[in-house]
Amino acid sequence: MSESVSTPRVRFAPSPTGYLHVGGARTALFNWLYARHFGGTLILRIEDTDFERSSEEMVEGILEGMRWLGLNWDEGPFYQSKRLELYRQTAEKLLASGHAYYCFCTREELEQRRAAAVAAGRPPMYDRRCRRIEKDIAAQRKAAGEACALRFAVPEGGATSFEDAVFGKVEFSNAEIEDFVLLRSDGIPTYHLSVVADDIDMRLTHIIRGADHISNTPKQVLQYRALGVQLPVFAHVPLILGPDKTRLSKRHGATSVIAYKEFGIVPEAFRNFLSLLGWTPGAAGKDADGKDREIFGSDELIRLFSLDGISKSNAVFDNDKLAWFNTEYIRAYDAQKLLPLIEEEWAKAGFTPDRSQDEVLAAINLVKPRARNLKDFAIAFRAYFIDSFEYDPAAVAKFLKDDFVRALLVELAARYESTAEFTEASTEQVLREFAEEKGVKAGALINGSRVALTGQAVAPSLFAVMVNLGKNRVVKRLAAANNVGTV
Ligand code: GLU
């Protein structure tokens, strides 16, 4: 009873054998949302007992991914590699209570028997032969220095079940559960032991993790029962698939979270997108017409999140959808809020704007409806922020290769220089009058000016661009039209 009234303690427990991938990030996010919803505690635990495959670099990558997504944790990071004593003690308890036994079978013997079982069409499970060794004898053999692992003694009949918050009652026949290894002969715990020892020691109340762990859960449940500890609530989250409905992998595109940062995705957009992979906010997430809403800021996600909304069916990772979320967030953020994210892109591109803060903010507002990602502000929109920019060769070829148009733009520069007023209306009037006077279509001058001013063939309204850039820049860039792309 006390569990339900106390605030939840949840954890994200990545193995640092790879970067933070999309599925891991979604698990971290759900744990974070759950903890924040209830004012609970999120623990970060690094499951690094696979010494060969784990690395500090991967840990850093995981932490970087979590920070980028804004998933702050309250306790940790705890490293399992520094907690081996706890696992040894837990193993001792299981041994002492008769729930575990020493296994002296060598790796070669096990492999041979496994191969023989497969050849005979039997399941390749450990045949439990060391379970029959007298306890005292086994202790003596161990004391004499014989190498041994410690295995859990799975009950021989019956079934092991648990109530999953997502999948309901999940039951495995004990006959299907091998006497799994707890401690290897080198004293290193397996995942099954360390996860249970830690989840108990850290007083976790809810285990929210990927559905790929469902088959591990009975082995953990058996240990809880053997140790006489109340089960936490298990909530297994459905898998994330690619658009072809196979498990999300590199074939479908980037799977590392940091890659999405590199693509210029707004972290909050990614968080919103991830949150809906396997979770729906139910009635609270509908708009006035009863249609499902999709944009949920982080505060709203925290308020709406519940385990009830997690779906049993697998989720599909759709890159187009992510792109949509990203543009929605860029549009919805005001320039001030976008600025720090854009500044990172400028730093990566190696420049800082040579314009005043107000001009920069106005330029961000001007171009953001056209942004697909944050990188655009440093690449496609560079000319709005700094005088040194490149001209898109295709845009030049299309609108600025005609010498006649170039010469007219140079003349137009002089017109602007001599006009006092520089508003959208006045700049437009000057251009149109000039076109008429020269007997050319205004469109040709508008297109040519756009390329000369921004380096791009598409841009917001040209006259709004002119006002944003200001008279001096406009005059300078139009006057330089003759030199564009001619070097
Ligand atoms: N370390 C495990 C993994 O990265 C997670 C263990 C768990 O959540 O129980 O898959």
PDB file of N, CA and C in Angstrom, residues 307-368:
ATOM      1  N   LEU A 307       0.766   5.881 -17.479  1.00  0.00           N
ATOM      2  CA  LEU A 307       1.059   4.548 -18.022  1.00  0.00           C
ATOM      3  C   LEU A 307      -0.141   4.002 -18.798  1.00  0.00           C
ATOM      4  N   ASP A 308      -1.343   4.455 -18.430  1.00  0.00           N
ATOM      5  CA  ASP A 308      -2.556   3.982 -19.121  1.00  0.00           C
ATOM      6  C   ASP A 308      -2.527   4.306 -20.606  1.00  0.00           C
ATOM      7  N   GLY A 309      -1.849   5.388 -20.951  1.00  0.00           N
ATOM      8  CA  GLY A 309      -1.841   5.825 -22.348  1.00  0.00           C
ATOM      9  C   GLY A 309      -0.836   5.082 -23.209  1.00  0.00           C
ATOM     10  N   ILE A 310      -0.049   4.201 -22.587  1.00  0.00           N
ATOM     11  CA  ILE A 310       0.946   3.467 -23.383  1.00  0.00           C
ATOM     12  C   ILE A 310       0.235   2.349 -24.136  1.00  0.00           C
ATOM     13  N   SER A 311       0.549   2.274 -25.422  1.00  0.00           N
ATOM     14  CA  SER A 311      -0.177   1.309 -26.236  1.00  0.00           C
ATOM     15  C   SER A 311       0.569  -0.024 -26.301  1.00  0.00           C
ATOM     16  N   LYS A 312      -0.181  -1.066 -26.594  1.00  0.00           N
ATOM     17  CA  LYS A 312       0.431  -2.396 -26.698  1.00  0.00           C
ATOM     18  C   LYS A 312       1.037  -2.584 -28.077  1.00  0.00           C
ATOM     19  N   SER A 313       0.520  -1.839 -29.049  1.00  0.00           N
ATOM     20  CA  SER A 313       1.021  -2.103 -30.397  1.00  0.00           C
ATOM     21  C   SER A 313       2.266  -1.286 -30.693  1.00  0.00           C
ATOM     22  N   ASN A 314       3.077  -1.834 -31.561  1.00  0.00           N
ATOM     23  CA  ASN A 314       4.354  -1.210 -31.867  1.00  0.00           C
ATOM     24  C   ASN A 314       4.152   0.148 -32.542  1.00  0.00           C
ATOM     25  N   ALA A 315       5.142   1.003 -32.352  1.00  0.00           N
ATOM     26  CA  ALA A 315       5.062   2.354 -32.903  1.00  0.00           C
ATOM     27  C   ALA A 315       5.917   2.417 -34.166  1.00  0.00           C
ATOM     28  N   VAL A 316       5.583   3.341 -35.041  1.00  0.00           N
ATOM     29  CA  VAL A 316       6.358   3.477 -36.280  1.00  0.00           C
ATOM     30  C   VAL A 316       7.052   4.838 -36.305  1.00  0.00           C
ATOM     31  N   PHE A 317       8.338   4.779 -36.543  1.00  0.00           N
ATOM     32  CA  PHE A 317       9.158   5.988 -36.605  1.00  0.00           C
ATOM     33  C   PHE A 317       9.055   6.564 -38.020  1.00  0.00           C
ATOM     34  N   ASP A 318       8.474   7.744 -38.117  1.00  0.00           N
ATOM     35  CA  ASP A 318       8.224   8.322 -39.433  1.00  0.00           C
ATOM     36  C   ASP A 318       9.011   9.637 -39.541  1.00  0.00           C
ATOM     37  N   ASN A 319      10.033   9.621 -40.373  1.00  0.00           N
ATOM     38  CA  ASN A 319      10.894  10.798 -40.513  1.00  0.00           C
ATOM     39  C   ASN A 319      10.152  12.032 -41.011  1.00  0.00           C
ATOM     40  N   ASP A 320       9.160  11.826 -41.880  1.00  0.00           N
ATOM     41  CA  ASP A 320       8.402  12.982 -42.391  1.00  0.00           C
ATOM     42  C   ASP A 320       7.629  13.640 -41.264  1.00  0.00           C
ATOM     43  N   LYS A 321       7.151  12.788 -40.372  1.00  0.00           N
ATOM     44  CA  LYS A 321       6.401  13.315 -39.226  1.00  0.00           C
ATOM     45  C   LYS A 321       7.328  14.140 -38.333  1.00  0.00           C
ATOM     46  N   LEU A 322       8.507  13.615 -38.131  1.00  0.00           N
ATOM     47  CA  LEU A 322       9.483  14.354 -37.317  1.00  0.00           C
ATOM     48  C   LEU A 322       9.789  15.705 -37.959  1.00  0.00           C
ATOM     49  N   ALA A 323       9.942  15.692 -39.288  1.00  0.00           N
ATOM     50  CA  ALA A 323      10.230  16.944 -39.997  1.00  0.00           C
ATOM     51  C   ALA A 323       9.073  17.925 -39.783  1.00  0.00           C
ATOM     52  N   TRP A 324       7.871  17.412 -39.788  1.00  0.00           N
ATOM     53  CA  TRP A 324       6.695  18.260 -39.568  1.00  0.00           C
ATOM     54  C   TRP A 324       6.729  18.875 -38.151  1.00  0.00           C
ATOM     55  N   PHE A 325       6.987  18.029 -37.161  1.00  0.00           N
ATOM     56  CA  PHE A 325       7.073  18.559 -35.783  1.00  0.00           C
ATOM     57  C   PHE A 325       8.133  19.656 -35.712  1.00  0.00           C
ATOM     58  N   ASN A 326       9.240  19.406 -36.392  1.00  0.00           N
ATOM     59  CA  ASN A 326      10.342  20.360 -36.297  1.00  0.00           C
ATOM     60  C   ASN A 326       9.946  21.720 -36.856  1.00  0.00           C
ATOM     61  N   THR A 327       9.313  21.723 -38.029  1.00  0.00           N
ATOM     62  CA  THR A 327       8.937  23.023 -38.601  1.00  0.00           C
ATOM     63  C   THR A 327       7.856  23.692 -37.735  1.00  0.00           C
ATOM     64  N   GLU A 328       6.981  22.894 -37.165  1.00  0.00           N
ATOM     65  CA  GLU A 328       5.942  23.482 -36.294  1.00  0.00           C
ATOM     66  C   GLU A 328       6.589  24.168 -35.088  1.00  0.00           C
ATOM     67  N   TYR A 329       7.577  23.513 -34.500  1.00  0.00           N
ATOM     68  CA  TYR A 329       8.216  24.116 -33.327  1.00  0.00           C
ATOM     69  C   TYR A 329       9.020  25.351 -33.707  1.00  0.00           C
ATOM     70  N   ILE A 330       9.699  25.292 -34.837  1.00  0.00           N
ATOM     71  CA  ILE A 330      10.490  26.468 -35.246  1.00  0.00           C
ATOM     72  C   ILE A 330       9.541  27.655 -35.450  1.00  0.00           C
ATOM     73  N   ARG A 331       8.412  27.390 -36.069  1.00  0.00           N
ATOM     74  CA  ARG A 331       7.458  28.482 -36.297  1.00  0.00           C
ATOM     75  C   ARG A 331       6.867  29.011 -34.995  1.00  0.00           C
ATOM     76  N   ALA A 332       6.618  28.093 -34.093  1.00  0.00           N
ATOM     77  CA  ALA A 332       5.937  28.503 -32.854  1.00  0.00           C
ATOM     78  C   ALA A 332       6.878  29.221 -31.884  1.00  0.00           C
ATOM     79  N   TYR A 333       8.152  28.921 -31.947  1.00  0.00           N
ATOM     80  CA  TYR A 333       9.089  29.577 -31.021  1.00  0.00           C
ATOM     81  C   TYR A 333       9.276  31.023 -31.449  1.00  0.00           C
ATOM     82  N   ASP A 334       9.358  31.934 -30.483  1.00  0.00           N
ATOM     83  CA  ASP A 334       9.705  33.287 -30.897  1.00  0.00           C
ATOM     84  C   ASP A 334      11.221  33.355 -31.069  1.00  0.00           C
ATOM     85  N   ALA A 335      11.644  34.429 -31.725  1.00  0.00           N
ATOM     86  CA  ALA A 335      13.055  34.519 -32.125  1.00  0.00           C
ATOM     87  C   ALA A 335      13.985  34.403 -30.917  1.00  0.00           C
ATOM     88  N   GLN A 336      13.568  34.997 -29.831  1.00  0.00           N
ATOM     89  CA  GLN A 336      14.394  34.985 -28.622  1.00  0.00           C
ATOM     90  C   GLN A 336      14.612  33.553 -28.128  1.00  0.00           C
ATOM     91  N   LYS A 337      13.578  32.736 -28.248  1.00  0.00           N
ATOM     92  CA  LYS A 337      13.669  31.359 -27.786  1.00  0.00           C
ATOM     93  C   LYS A 337      14.502  30.499 -28.763  1.00  0.00           C
ATOM     94  N   LEU A 338      14.412  30.859 -30.024  1.00  0.00           N
ATOM     95  CA  LEU A 338      15.192  30.106 -31.017  1.00  0.00           C
ATOM     96  C   LEU A 338      16.669  30.467 -30.967  1.00  0.00           C
ATOM     97  N   LEU A 339      16.927  31.705 -30.539  1.00  0.00           N
ATOM     98  CA  LEU A 339      18.284  32.235 -30.662  1.00  0.00           C
ATOM     99  C   LEU A 339      19.384  31.316 -30.108  1.00  0.00           C
ATOM    100  N   PRO A 340      19.277  30.826 -28.867  1.00  0.00           N
ATOM    101  CA  PRO A 340      20.379  29.978 -28.381  1.00  0.00           C
ATOM    102  C   PRO A 340      20.597  28.716 -29.216  1.00  0.00           C
ATOM    103  N   LEU A 341      19.515  28.174 -29.755  1.00  0.00           N
ATOM    104  CA  LEU A 341      19.652  26.981 -30.599  1.00  0.00           C
ATOM    105  C   LEU A 341      20.342  27.350 -31.911  1.00  0.00           C
ATOM    106  N   ILE A 342      19.979  28.521 -32.427  1.00  0.00           N
ATOM    107  CA  ILE A 342      20.572  28.963 -33.695  1.00  0.00           C
ATOM    108  C   ILE A 342      22.037  29.338 -33.479  1.00  0.00           C
ATOM    109  N   GLU A 343      22.315  29.929 -32.325  1.00  0.00           N
ATOM    110  CA  GLU A 343      23.708  30.316 -32.051  1.00  0.00           C
ATOM    111  C   GLU A 343      24.650  29.108 -32.110  1.00  0.00           C
ATOM    112  N   GLU A 344      24.133  27.967 -31.674  1.00  0.00           N
ATOM    113  CA  GLU A 344      24.971  26.754 -31.765  1.00  0.00           C
ATOM    114  C   GLU A 344      25.284  26.423 -33.221  1.00  0.00           C
ATOM    115  N   GLU A 345      24.305  26.639 -34.071  1.00  0.00           N
ATOM    116  CA  GLU A 345      24.517  26.354 -35.500  1.00  0.00           C
ATOM    117  C   GLU A 345      25.511  27.342 -36.098  1.00  0.00           C
ATOM    118  N   TRP A 346      25.411  28.601 -35.687  1.00  0.00           N
ATOM    119  CA  TRP A 346      26.369  29.590 -36.185  1.00  0.00           C
ATOM    120  C   TRP A 346      27.780  29.208 -35.738  1.00  0.00           C
ATOM    121  N   ALA A 347      27.871  28.781 -34.482  1.00  0.00           N
ATOM    122  CA  ALA A 347      29.201  28.409 -33.975  1.00  0.00           C
ATOM    123  C   ALA A 347      29.762  27.242 -34.798  1.00  0.00           C
ATOM    124  N   LYS A 348      28.880  26.281 -35.098  1.00  0.00           N
ATOM    125  CA  LYS A 348      29.343  25.126 -35.883  1.00  0.00           C
ATOM    126  C   LYS A 348      29.778  25.569 -37.278  1.00  0.00           C
ATOM    127  N   ALA A 349      29.042  26.545 -37.830  1.00  0.00           N
ATOM    128  CA  ALA A 349      29.377  27.018 -39.176  1.00  0.00           C
ATOM    129  C   ALA A 349      30.537  28.014 -39.135  1.00  0.00           C
ATOM    130  N   GLY A 350      30.957  28.371 -37.915  1.00  0.00           N
ATOM    131  CA  GLY A 350      32.157  29.200 -37.769  1.00  0.00           C
ATOM    132  C   GLY A 350      31.947  30.691 -37.964  1.00  0.00           C
ATOM    133  N   PHE A 351      30.781  31.214 -37.630  1.00  0.00           N
ATOM    134  CA  PHE A 351      30.629  32.672 -37.710  1.00  0.00           C
ATOM    135  C   PHE A 351      29.684  33.193 -36.627  1.00  0.00           C
ATOM    136  N   THR A 352      29.799  34.482 -36.393  1.00  0.00           N
ATOM    137  CA  THR A 352      28.794  35.156 -35.561  1.00  0.00           C
ATOM    138  C   THR A 352      28.228  36.282 -36.406  1.00  0.00           C
ATOM    139  N   PRO A 353      26.975  36.598 -36.236  1.00  0.00           N
ATOM    140  CA  PRO A 353      26.357  37.624 -37.087  1.00  0.00           C
ATOM    141  C   PRO A 353      27.075  38.966 -36.938  1.00  0.00           C
ATOM    142  N   ASP A 354      27.101  39.713 -38.032  1.00  0.00           N
ATOM    143  CA  ASP A 354      27.687  41.045 -37.939  1.00  0.00           C
ATOM    144  C   ASP A 354      26.589  42.107 -37.881  1.00  0.00           C
ATOM    145  N   ARG A 355      25.471  41.726 -37.298  1.00  0.00           N
ATOM    146  CA  ARG A 355      24.340  42.651 -37.204  1.00  0.00           C
ATOM    147  C   ARG A 355      23.956  42.825 -35.729  1.00  0.00           C
ATOM    148  N   SER A 356      23.168  43.872 -35.481  1.00  0.00           N
ATOM    149  CA  SER A 356      22.754  44.119 -34.089  1.00  0.00           C
ATOM    150  C   SER A 356      21.773  43.031 -33.638  1.00  0.00           C
ATOM    151  N   GLN A 357      21.651  42.920 -32.339  1.00  0.00           N
ATOM    152  CA  GLN A 357      20.745  41.898 -31.776  1.00  0.00           C
ATOM    153  C   GLN A 357      19.309  42.071 -32.285  1.00  0.00           C
ATOM    154  N   ASP A 358      18.848  43.312 -32.347  1.00  0.00           N
ATOM    155  CA  ASP A 358      17.469  43.546 -32.807  1.00  0.00           C
ATOM    156  C   ASP A 358      17.296  43.121 -34.258  1.00  0.00           C
ATOM    157  N   GLU A 359      18.297  43.442 -35.058  1.00  0.00           N
ATOM    158  CA  GLU A 359      18.226  43.061 -36.480  1.00  0.00           C
ATOM    159  C   GLU A 359      18.231  41.545 -36.622  1.00  0.00           C
ATOM    160  N   VAL A 360      19.055  40.919 -35.817  1.00  0.00           N
ATOM    161  CA  VAL A 360      19.148  39.455 -35.860  1.00  0.00           C
ATOM    162  C   VAL A 360      17.798  38.832 -35.499  1.00  0.00           C
ATOM    163  N   LEU A 361      17.196  39.341 -34.440  1.00  0.00           N
ATOM    164  CA  LEU A 361      15.905  38.774 -34.018  1.00  0.00           C
ATOM    165  C   LEU A 361      14.844  39.001 -35.094  1.00  0.00           C
ATOM    166  N   ALA A 362      14.884  40.186 -35.685  1.00  0.00           N
ATOM    167  CA  ALA A 362      13.906  40.479 -36.753  1.00  0.00           C
ATOM    168  C   ALA A 362      14.142  39.549 -37.943  1.00  0.00           C
ATOM    169  N   ALA A 363      15.410  39.286 -38.262  1.00  0.00           N
ATOM    170  CA  ALA A 363      15.720  38.398 -39.396  1.00  0.00           C
ATOM    171  C   ALA A 363      15.250  36.977 -39.093  1.00  0.00           C
ATOM    172  N   ILE A 364      15.435  36.540 -37.847  1.00  0.00           N
ATOM    173  CA  ILE A 364      14.973  35.185 -37.486  1.00  0.00           C
ATOM    174  C   ILE A 364      13.466  35.091 -37.702  1.00  0.00           C
ATOM    175  N   ASN A 365      12.759  36.109 -37.222  1.00  0.00           N
ATOM    176  CA  ASN A 365      11.301  36.082 -37.395  1.00  0.00           C
ATOM    177  C   ASN A 365      10.898  36.083 -38.863  1.00  0.00           C
ATOM    178  N   LEU A 366      11.687  36.791 -39.657  1.00  0.00           N
ATOM    179  CA  LEU A 366      11.372  36.897 -41.079  1.00  0.00           C
ATOM    180  C   LEU A 366      11.533  35.546 -41.790  1.00  0.00           C
ATOM    181  N   VAL A 367      12.585  34.829 -41.467  1.00  0.00           N
ATOM    182  CA  VAL A 367      12.866  33.602 -42.236  1.00  0.00           C
ATOM    183  C   VAL A 367      12.318  32.324 -41.597  1.00  0.00           C
ATOM    184  N   LYS A 368      11.986  32.364 -40.326  1.00  0.00           N
ATOM    185  CA  LYS A 368      11.640  31.090 -39.675  1.00  0.00           C
ATOM    186  C   LYS A 368      10.440  30.350 -40.299  1.00  0.00           C
TER     187      LYS A 368
END
